[in-house]
XYZ file of C-alpha atoms in Angstrom:
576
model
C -11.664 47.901 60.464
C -8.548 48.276 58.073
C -5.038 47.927 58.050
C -4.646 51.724 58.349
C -7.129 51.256 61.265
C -4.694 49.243 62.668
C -1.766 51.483 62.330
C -3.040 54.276 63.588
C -3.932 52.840 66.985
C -0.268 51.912 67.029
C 0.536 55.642 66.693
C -2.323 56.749 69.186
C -1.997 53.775 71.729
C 1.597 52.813 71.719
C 3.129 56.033 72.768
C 3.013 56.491 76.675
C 6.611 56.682 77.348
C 6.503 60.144 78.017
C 10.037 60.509 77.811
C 10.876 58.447 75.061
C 12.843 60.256 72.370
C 10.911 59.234 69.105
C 7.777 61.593 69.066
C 5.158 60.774 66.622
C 1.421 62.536 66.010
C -1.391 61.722 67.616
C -3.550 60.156 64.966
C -5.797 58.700 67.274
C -8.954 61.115 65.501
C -7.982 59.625 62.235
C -10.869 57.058 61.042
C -9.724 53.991 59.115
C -12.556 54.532 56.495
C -11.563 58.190 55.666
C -7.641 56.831 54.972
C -9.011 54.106 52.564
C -11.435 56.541 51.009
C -8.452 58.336 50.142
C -6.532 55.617 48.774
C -3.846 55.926 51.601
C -4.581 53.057 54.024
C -1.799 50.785 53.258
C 0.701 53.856 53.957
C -0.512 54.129 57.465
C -0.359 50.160 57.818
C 3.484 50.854 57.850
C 2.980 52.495 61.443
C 2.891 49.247 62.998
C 6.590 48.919 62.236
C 6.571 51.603 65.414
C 5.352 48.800 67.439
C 8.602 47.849 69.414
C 9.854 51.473 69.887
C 10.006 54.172 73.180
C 7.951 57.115 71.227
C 6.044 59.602 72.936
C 2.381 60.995 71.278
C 2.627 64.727 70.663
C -0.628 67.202 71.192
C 0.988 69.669 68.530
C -0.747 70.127 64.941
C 0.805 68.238 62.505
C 0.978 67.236 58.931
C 1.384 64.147 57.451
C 2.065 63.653 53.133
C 0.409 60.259 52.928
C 1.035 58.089 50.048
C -1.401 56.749 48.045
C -1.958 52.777 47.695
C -0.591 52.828 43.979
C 3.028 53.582 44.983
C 4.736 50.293 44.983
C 7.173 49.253 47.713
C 7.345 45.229 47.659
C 6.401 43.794 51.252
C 8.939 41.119 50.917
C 11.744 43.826 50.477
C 10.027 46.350 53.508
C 10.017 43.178 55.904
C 14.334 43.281 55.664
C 14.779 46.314 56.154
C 12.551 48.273 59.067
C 14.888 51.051 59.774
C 14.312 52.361 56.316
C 10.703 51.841 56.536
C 10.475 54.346 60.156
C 12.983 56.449 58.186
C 10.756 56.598 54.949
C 7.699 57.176 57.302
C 9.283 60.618 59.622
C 10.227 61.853 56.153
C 6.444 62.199 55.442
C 5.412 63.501 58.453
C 5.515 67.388 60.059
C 4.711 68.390 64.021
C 4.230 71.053 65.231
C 2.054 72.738 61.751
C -0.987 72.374 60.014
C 0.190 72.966 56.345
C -2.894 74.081 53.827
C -0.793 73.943 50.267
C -4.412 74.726 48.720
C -3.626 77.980 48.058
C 0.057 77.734 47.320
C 1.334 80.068 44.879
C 4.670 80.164 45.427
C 7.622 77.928 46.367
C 7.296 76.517 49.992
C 9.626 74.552 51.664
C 9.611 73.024 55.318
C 11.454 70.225 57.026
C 9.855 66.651 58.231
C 9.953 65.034 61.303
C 12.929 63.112 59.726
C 15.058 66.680 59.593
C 14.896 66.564 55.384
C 13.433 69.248 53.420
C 10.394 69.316 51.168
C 9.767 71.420 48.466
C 6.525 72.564 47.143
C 5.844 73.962 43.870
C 4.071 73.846 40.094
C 5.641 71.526 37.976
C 6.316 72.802 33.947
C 3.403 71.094 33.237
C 1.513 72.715 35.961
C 0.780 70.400 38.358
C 1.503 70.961 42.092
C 4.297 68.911 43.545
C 6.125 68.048 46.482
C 9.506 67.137 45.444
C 8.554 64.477 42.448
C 5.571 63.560 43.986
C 2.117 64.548 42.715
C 0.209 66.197 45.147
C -3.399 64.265 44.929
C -5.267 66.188 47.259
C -3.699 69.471 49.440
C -5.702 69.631 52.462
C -7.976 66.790 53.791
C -9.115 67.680 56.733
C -8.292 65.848 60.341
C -8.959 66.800 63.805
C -5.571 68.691 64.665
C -3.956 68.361 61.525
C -4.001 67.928 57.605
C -3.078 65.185 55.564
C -1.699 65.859 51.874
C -2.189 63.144 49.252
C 0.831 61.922 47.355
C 1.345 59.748 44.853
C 4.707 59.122 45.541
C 7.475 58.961 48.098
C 9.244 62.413 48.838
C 12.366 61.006 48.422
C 14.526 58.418 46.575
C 14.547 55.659 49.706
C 12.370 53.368 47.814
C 14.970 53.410 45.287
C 17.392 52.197 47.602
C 15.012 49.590 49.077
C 14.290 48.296 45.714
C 17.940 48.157 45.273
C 19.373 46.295 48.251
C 16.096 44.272 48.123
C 17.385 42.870 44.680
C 20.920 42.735 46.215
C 19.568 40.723 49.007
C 20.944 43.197 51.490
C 19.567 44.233 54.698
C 18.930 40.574 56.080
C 17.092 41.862 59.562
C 14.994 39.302 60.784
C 11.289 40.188 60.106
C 10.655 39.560 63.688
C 11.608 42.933 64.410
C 8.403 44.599 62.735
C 4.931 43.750 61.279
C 3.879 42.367 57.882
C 2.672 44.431 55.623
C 0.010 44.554 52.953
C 1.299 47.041 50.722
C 2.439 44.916 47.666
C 0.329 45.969 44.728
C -1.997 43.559 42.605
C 0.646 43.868 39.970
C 3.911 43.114 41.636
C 1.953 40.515 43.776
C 2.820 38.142 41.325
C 6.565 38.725 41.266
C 6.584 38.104 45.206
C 9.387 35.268 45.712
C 7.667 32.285 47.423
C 9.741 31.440 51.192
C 10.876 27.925 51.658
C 9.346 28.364 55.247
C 5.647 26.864 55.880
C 2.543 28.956 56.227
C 2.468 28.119 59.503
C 5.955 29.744 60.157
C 4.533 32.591 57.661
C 1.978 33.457 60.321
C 3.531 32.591 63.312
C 5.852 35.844 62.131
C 3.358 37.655 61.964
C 1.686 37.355 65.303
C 4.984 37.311 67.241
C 5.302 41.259 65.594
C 1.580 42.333 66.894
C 2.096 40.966 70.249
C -0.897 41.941 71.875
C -3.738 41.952 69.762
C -3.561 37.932 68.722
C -1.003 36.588 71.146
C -3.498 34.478 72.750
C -3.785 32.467 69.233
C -0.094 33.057 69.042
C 0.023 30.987 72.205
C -2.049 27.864 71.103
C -1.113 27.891 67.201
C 2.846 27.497 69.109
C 1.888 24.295 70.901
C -0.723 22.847 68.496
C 0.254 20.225 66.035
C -1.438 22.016 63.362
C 1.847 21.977 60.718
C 1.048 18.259 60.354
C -1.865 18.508 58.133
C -0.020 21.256 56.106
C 1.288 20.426 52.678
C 3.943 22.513 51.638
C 3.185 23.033 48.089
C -0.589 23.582 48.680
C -1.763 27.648 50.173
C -3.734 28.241 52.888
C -6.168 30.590 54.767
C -6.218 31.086 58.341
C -9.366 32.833 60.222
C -7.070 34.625 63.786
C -9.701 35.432 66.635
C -8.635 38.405 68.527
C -7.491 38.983 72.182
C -11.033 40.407 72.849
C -12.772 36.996 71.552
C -10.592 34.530 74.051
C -10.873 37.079 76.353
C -14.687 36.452 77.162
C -14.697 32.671 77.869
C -11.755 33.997 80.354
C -13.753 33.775 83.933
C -13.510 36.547 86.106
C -11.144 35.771 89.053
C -11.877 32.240 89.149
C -14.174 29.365 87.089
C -13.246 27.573 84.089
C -11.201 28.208 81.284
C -12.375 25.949 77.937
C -8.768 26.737 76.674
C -7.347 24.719 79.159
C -8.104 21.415 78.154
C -5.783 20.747 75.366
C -7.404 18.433 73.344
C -10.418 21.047 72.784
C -7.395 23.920 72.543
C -6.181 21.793 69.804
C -9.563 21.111 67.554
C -10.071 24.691 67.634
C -7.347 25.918 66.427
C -6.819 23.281 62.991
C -10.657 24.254 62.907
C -9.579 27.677 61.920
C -7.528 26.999 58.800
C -9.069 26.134 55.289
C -7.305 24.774 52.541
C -6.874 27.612 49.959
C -5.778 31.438 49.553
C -8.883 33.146 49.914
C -9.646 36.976 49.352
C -12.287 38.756 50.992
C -13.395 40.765 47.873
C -13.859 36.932 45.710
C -15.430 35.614 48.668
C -19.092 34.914 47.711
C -22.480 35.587 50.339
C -23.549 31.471 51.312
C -19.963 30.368 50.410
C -19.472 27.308 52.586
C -15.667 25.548 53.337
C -14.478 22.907 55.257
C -12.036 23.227 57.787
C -8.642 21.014 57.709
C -10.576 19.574 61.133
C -13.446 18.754 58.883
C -15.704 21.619 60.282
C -18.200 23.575 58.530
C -17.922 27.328 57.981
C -20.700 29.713 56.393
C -19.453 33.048 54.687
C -22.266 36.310 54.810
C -22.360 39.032 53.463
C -24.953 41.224 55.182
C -23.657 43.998 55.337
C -19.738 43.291 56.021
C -17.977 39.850 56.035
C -19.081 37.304 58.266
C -17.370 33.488 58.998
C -20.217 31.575 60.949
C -21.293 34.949 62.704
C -17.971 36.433 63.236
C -17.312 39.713 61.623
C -14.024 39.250 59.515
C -11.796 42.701 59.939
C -11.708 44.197 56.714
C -8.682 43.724 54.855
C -6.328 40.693 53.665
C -3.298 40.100 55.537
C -1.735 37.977 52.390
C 1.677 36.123 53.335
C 3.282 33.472 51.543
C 1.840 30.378 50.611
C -1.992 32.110 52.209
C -3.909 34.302 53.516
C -4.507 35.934 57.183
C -8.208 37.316 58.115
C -8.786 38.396 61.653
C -12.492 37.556 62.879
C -14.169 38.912 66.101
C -15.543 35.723 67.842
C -13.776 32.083 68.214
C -15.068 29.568 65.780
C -17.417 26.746 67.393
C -17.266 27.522 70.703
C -20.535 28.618 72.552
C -22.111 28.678 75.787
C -23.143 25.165 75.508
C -20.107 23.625 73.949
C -18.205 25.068 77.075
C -20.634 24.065 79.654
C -20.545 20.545 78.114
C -16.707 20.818 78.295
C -16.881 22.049 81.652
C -18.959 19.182 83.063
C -16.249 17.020 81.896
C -13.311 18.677 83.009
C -13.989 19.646 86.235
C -10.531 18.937 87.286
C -9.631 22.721 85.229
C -11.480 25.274 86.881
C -9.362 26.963 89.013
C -10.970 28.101 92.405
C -11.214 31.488 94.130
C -8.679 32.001 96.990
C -9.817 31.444 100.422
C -8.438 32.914 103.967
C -10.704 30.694 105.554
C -9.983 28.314 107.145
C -6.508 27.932 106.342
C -4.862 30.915 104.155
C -1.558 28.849 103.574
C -3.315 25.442 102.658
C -5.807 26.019 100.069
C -6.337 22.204 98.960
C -7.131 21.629 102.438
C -9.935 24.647 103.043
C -11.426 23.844 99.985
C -11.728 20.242 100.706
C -12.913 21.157 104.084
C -15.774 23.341 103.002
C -16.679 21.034 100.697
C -17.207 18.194 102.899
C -18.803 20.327 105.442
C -21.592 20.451 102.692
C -22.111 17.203 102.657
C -23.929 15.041 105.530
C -21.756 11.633 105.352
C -18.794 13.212 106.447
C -19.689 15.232 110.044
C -17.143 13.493 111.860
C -13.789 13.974 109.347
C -14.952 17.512 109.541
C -15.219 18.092 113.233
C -11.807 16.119 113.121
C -10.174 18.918 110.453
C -11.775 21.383 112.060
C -9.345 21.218 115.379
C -6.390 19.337 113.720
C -2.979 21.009 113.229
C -3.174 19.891 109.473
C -2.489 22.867 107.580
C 1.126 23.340 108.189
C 1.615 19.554 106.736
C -1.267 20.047 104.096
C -0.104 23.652 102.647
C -0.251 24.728 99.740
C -2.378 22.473 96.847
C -1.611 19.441 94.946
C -2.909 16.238 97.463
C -5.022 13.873 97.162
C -6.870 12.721 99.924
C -8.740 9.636 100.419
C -11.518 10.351 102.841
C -13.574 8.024 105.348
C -17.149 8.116 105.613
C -18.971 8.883 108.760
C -19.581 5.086 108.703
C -16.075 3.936 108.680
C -15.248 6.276 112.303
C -18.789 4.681 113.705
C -17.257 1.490 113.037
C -14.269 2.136 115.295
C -16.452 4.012 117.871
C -14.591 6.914 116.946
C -17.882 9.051 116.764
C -17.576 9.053 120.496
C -14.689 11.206 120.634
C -14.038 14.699 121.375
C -13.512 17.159 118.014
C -10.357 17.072 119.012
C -8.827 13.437 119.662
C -7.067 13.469 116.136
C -5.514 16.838 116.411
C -2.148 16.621 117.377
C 0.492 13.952 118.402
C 0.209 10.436 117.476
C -3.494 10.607 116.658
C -2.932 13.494 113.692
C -0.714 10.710 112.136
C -4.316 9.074 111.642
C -5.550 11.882 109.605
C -2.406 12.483 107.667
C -2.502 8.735 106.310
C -5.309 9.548 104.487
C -3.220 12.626 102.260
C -0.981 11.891 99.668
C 1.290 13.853 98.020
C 0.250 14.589 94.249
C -3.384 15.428 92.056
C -3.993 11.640 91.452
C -6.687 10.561 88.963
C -8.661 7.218 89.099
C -6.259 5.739 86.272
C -3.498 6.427 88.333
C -4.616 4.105 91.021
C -3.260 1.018 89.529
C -3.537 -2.443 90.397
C -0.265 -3.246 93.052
C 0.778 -0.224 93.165
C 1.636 1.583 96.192
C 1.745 5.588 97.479
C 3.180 7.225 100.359
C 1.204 9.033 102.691
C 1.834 12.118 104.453
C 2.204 10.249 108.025
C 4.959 8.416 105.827
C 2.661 5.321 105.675
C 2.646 3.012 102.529
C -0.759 2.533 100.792
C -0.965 -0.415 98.729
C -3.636 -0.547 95.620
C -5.920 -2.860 94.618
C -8.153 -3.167 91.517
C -10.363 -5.725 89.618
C -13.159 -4.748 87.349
C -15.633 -4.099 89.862
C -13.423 -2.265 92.721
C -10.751 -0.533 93.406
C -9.395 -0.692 97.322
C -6.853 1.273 99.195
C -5.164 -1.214 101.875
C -8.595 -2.973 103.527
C -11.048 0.122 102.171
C -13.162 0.249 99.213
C -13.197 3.388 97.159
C -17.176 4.228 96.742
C -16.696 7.339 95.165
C -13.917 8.520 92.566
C -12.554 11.881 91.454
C -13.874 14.466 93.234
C -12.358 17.489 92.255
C -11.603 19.924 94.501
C -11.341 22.541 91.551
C -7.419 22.372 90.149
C -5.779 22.195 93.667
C -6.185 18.046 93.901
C -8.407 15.368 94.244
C -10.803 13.217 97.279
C -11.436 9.453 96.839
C -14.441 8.778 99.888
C -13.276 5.540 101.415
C -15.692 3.263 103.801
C -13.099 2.401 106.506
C -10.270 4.067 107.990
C -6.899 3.367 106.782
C -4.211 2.456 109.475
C -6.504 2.208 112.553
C -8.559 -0.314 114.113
C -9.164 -1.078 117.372
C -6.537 -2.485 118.868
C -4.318 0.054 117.647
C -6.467 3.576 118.550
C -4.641 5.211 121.130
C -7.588 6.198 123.629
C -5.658 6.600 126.691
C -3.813 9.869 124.845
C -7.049 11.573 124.727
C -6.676 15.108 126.001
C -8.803 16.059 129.072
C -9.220 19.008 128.501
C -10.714 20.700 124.897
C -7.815 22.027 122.520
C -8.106 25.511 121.377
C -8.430 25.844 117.540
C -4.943 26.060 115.356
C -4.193 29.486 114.240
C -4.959 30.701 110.859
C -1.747 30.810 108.953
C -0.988 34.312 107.680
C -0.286 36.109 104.611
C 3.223 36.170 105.602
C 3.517 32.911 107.035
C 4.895 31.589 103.053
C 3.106 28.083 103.429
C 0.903 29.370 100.391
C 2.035 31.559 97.044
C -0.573 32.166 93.808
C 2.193 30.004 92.390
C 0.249 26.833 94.501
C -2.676 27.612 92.626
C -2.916 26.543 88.804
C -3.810 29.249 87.551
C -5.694 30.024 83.807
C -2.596 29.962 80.989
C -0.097 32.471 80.483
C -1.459 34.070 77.339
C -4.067 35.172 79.338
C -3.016 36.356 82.867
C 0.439 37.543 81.410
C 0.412 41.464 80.693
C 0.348 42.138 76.715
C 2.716 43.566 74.898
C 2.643 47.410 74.552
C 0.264 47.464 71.908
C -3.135 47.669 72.393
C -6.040 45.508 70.528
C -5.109 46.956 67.207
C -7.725 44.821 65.395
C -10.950 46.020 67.437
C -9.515 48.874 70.084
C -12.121 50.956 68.033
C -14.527 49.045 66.158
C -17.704 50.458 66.162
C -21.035 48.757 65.971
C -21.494 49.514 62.586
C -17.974 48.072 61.820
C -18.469 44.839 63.594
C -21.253 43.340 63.814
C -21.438 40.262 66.768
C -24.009 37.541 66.519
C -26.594 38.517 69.602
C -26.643 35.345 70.730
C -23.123 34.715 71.988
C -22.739 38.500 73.178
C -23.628 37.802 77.036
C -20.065 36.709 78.547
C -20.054 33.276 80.049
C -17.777 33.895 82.998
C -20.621 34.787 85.624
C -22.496 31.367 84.894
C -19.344 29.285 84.731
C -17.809 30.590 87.742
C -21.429 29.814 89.676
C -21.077 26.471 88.339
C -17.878 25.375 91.111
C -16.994 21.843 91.279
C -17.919 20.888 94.568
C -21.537 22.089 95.576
């Protein structure tokens, strides 16, 4: 897919504010391969500058005068000055007629979608012109419209942008609109090198296309990537679209690889190679190392591939580098993320329960869980009737849980389900929550937490153990997906014997604690850790321009990474 590819999907898929006042042409039936076949792609890369605006997509016929690829407009001068650039660009386009100059004999004139007028005619030395443009090619054919091949701008604007370029006028920050490859092989060379990094170099581009690579945006932000750039060396970076994050994404709920930040981080500096590299001098077998020390594999069978994933066809070349945008993640696979997710079980976030508790998902979770499991039939029958979840809303505990052992110890197997559910006795169950997702390293040696019944637990490790007041911890960090963590215990903390209060058992059976509501606000999604930003955040208002309409025969996946990982992942829960 090419830059023009690119651009026109801005034109077709940006425009649905109906009543916007900046009305472009639907060049959504315009295919990226005809536009480079004509030599006009890197004209109808400038679209993307469109990318922030309120336009609308008109149905009318239209016209554009497209400008062929020769036609040199530096990209260093276009990125200071955008409004010129959506001025230049209405100036070459008509709505509202389909305008065959084929047959032109005679003067014709009309006016652009920019309100100026064009004039067609034969020049003295016969040639057809528009203005002092050469017309190329007067009617190539396009589903509602025509376009007509210059090889020039219509009017003198590049002039001007030449001019105030040299001036160093027009200082807009290039934030505003896209980079652009439309410097020519010639002038390349005259292209002023910025004093900013590469990384800064890219990082302007991607904040301008928003939604296609703003997951990579995202990471590349918070990695610490710029450390193994050096300034006066160039760079290529391989950018994995929206579309490639988006399938390790689970559906609803499972386990995100992106959100452990160490991996986050070796995939991204495994992305960058040291050098500028061009598509059309890269060789089939050519193999690179990564600044993470990775291996990568360029094919070339039919199109550009980078270990499998098809590279979009066209440079993005920015200072000090190169930009290529590939269709799959580097290095990560089905069983690099299962691996990943058998160590970091303490990511995946969980699906949201109304039962048993609505408002205290930490607390159904950790309920169900333990129902599962055959050592711990008495703290469930105890849950089951408490009036916990009002004290236990919400996520983020931890909760240090006695074995069916430790209640048979204190005879407490001989009580009703519901001797611990309210008063004085639900203090016994709420000594054994704390406040906070606590990890085995946190529970240091003489260190202390407070409980929920306001109780003070006091820590104690050696090599072999690790107790909580007189209990031993027999089994660490179970996860209760993202929401917090369980530490099984063999006695119960704060009770013995002499201390149970048996003579407040109630006589007669309690009837089970109401399920909070939706409405009751004990529990918002904002209680749940959700998977990052970049990815549950709505885009920006462009669509995947990269891959929105790649075909199969334009990109070219490796088979064996094609099946989407979400539906095993999210079978794979933490607590079974």
């Amino acid at each position: 897919m090419t830059w023009c590819n690119a651009g026109l999907l801005v034109a077709a898929g940006l425009l649905s504010a109906v009543h916007a006042a900046l009305q472009l042409p639907n060049t959504s039936g315009i295919d990226g391969q005809l536009t480079a076949n004509h030599g006009v792609d890197r004209f109808f890369s400038l679209w993307l500058v469109f990318n922030n605006e309120a336009v609308s997509m008109s149905d009318e016929p239209y016209t554009i005068l497209a400008v062929q690829n020769a036609a040199s407009i530096r990209d260093d001068c276009l990125l200071k000055q955008p409004e010129l650039v959506k001025k230049l660009l209405l100036d070459h386009m008509v709505i509202g007629k389909r305008i065959d100059l084929s047959n032109t004999t005679t003067v014709t004139t009309f006016k652009t979608a920019g309100g100026r007028t064009v004039h067609v005619q034969f020049s003295e030395e016969g040639k057809l012109q528009a203005n002092n443009a050469n017309i190329v090619e007067a009617n190539v054919s396009i589903p509602n419209g025509y376009l007509v091949i210059l090889d020039n701008y219509l009017f003198p604007d590049e002039q001007t942008i030449k001019k105030n370029c040299t001036l160093g006028k027009f200082d807009v920050p290039t934030s505003n609109f896209p980079m652009l490859s439309v410097v020519t092989a010639k002038e390349s060379s005259k292209t002023s090198v910025s004093n900013t990094s590469f990384i800064d170099n890219v990082m302007q581009v991607l904040s301008i296309l928003k939604s296609g690579v703003r997951v990579f945006q995202h990471f590349l932000s918070r990695s610490n990537v710029s450390r193994l750039i050096d300034d006066d060396e160039e760079y290529t970076v391989f950018i994995p679209t929206d579309h490639a994050f988006q399938r390790w994404h689970p559906i609803d709920w499972g386990f995100y690889p992106f959100s452990v930040p160490e991996f986050t981080e070796s995939i991204i500096v495994n992305h960058f190679v040291k050098g500028k590299l061009k598509q059309d001098g890269i060789k089939n077998g050519q193999v690179m190392k990564t600044l993470g020390g990775r291996e990568i594999v360029f094919k070339k069978n039919p199109m550009l591939s980078v270990n499998g994933a098809a590279v979009v066809k066209g440079d993005t070349p920015i200072a000090k580098g190169n930009i290529m945008f590939i269709s799959e993640v580097l290095f990560v696979s089905e069983a690099v993320v299962s691996r990943l997710h058998q160590q970091h079980k303490d990511k995946e976030t969980p699906p949201l329960l109304a039962f048993p508790w609505f408002g205290a998902q930490f607390l159904s979770h950790a309920f169900l869980a333990l129902e599962r499991d055959r050592r711990f039939s008495h703290i469930t029958r105890f849950l089951n009737l408490a009036d916990l979840a009002p004290r236990v809303s919400g996520t983020g505990y931890t909760f240090f849980v006695p074995t069916d052992t430790a209640f048979e110890e204190l005879g407490l197997d001989k009580m009703p389900d519901n001797y611990l559910s309210a008063g004085a006795e639900l203090q016994i169950l709420l000594n054994h929550f704390v406040k906070g997702r606590l990890y085995d390293r946190d529970l240091k040696n003489g260190g202390s937490l407070k409980s929920l019944g306001n109780k003070t637990i006091h820590i104690f490790r050696n090599e072999d153990t690790v107790k909580v007041n007189n209990a031993t911890i027999v089994e660490s960090e179970v996860f209760v997906y993202n929401l917090g963590t369980m530490f099984y215990i063999n006695k119960v903390l704060f009770a013995d014997n002499t201390t149970l209060p048996i003579a407040s058992i109630p006589s007669t059976p309690l009837k089970p604690t109401a399920l909070p509501s939706a409405t009751t606000g004990l529990f918002t999604t904002e209680d749940v850790e959700r998977v990052p930003e970049e990815i549950a955040e709505d885009g920006g208002s462009m669509p995947d321009v990269l891959f929105a309409d790649a075909t199969t025969a334009e990109i070219e996946i490796t088979t064996q990474e094609t099946n989407t990982i979400a539906s095993t992942i999210s079978q794979n829960v933490t607590i079974k």
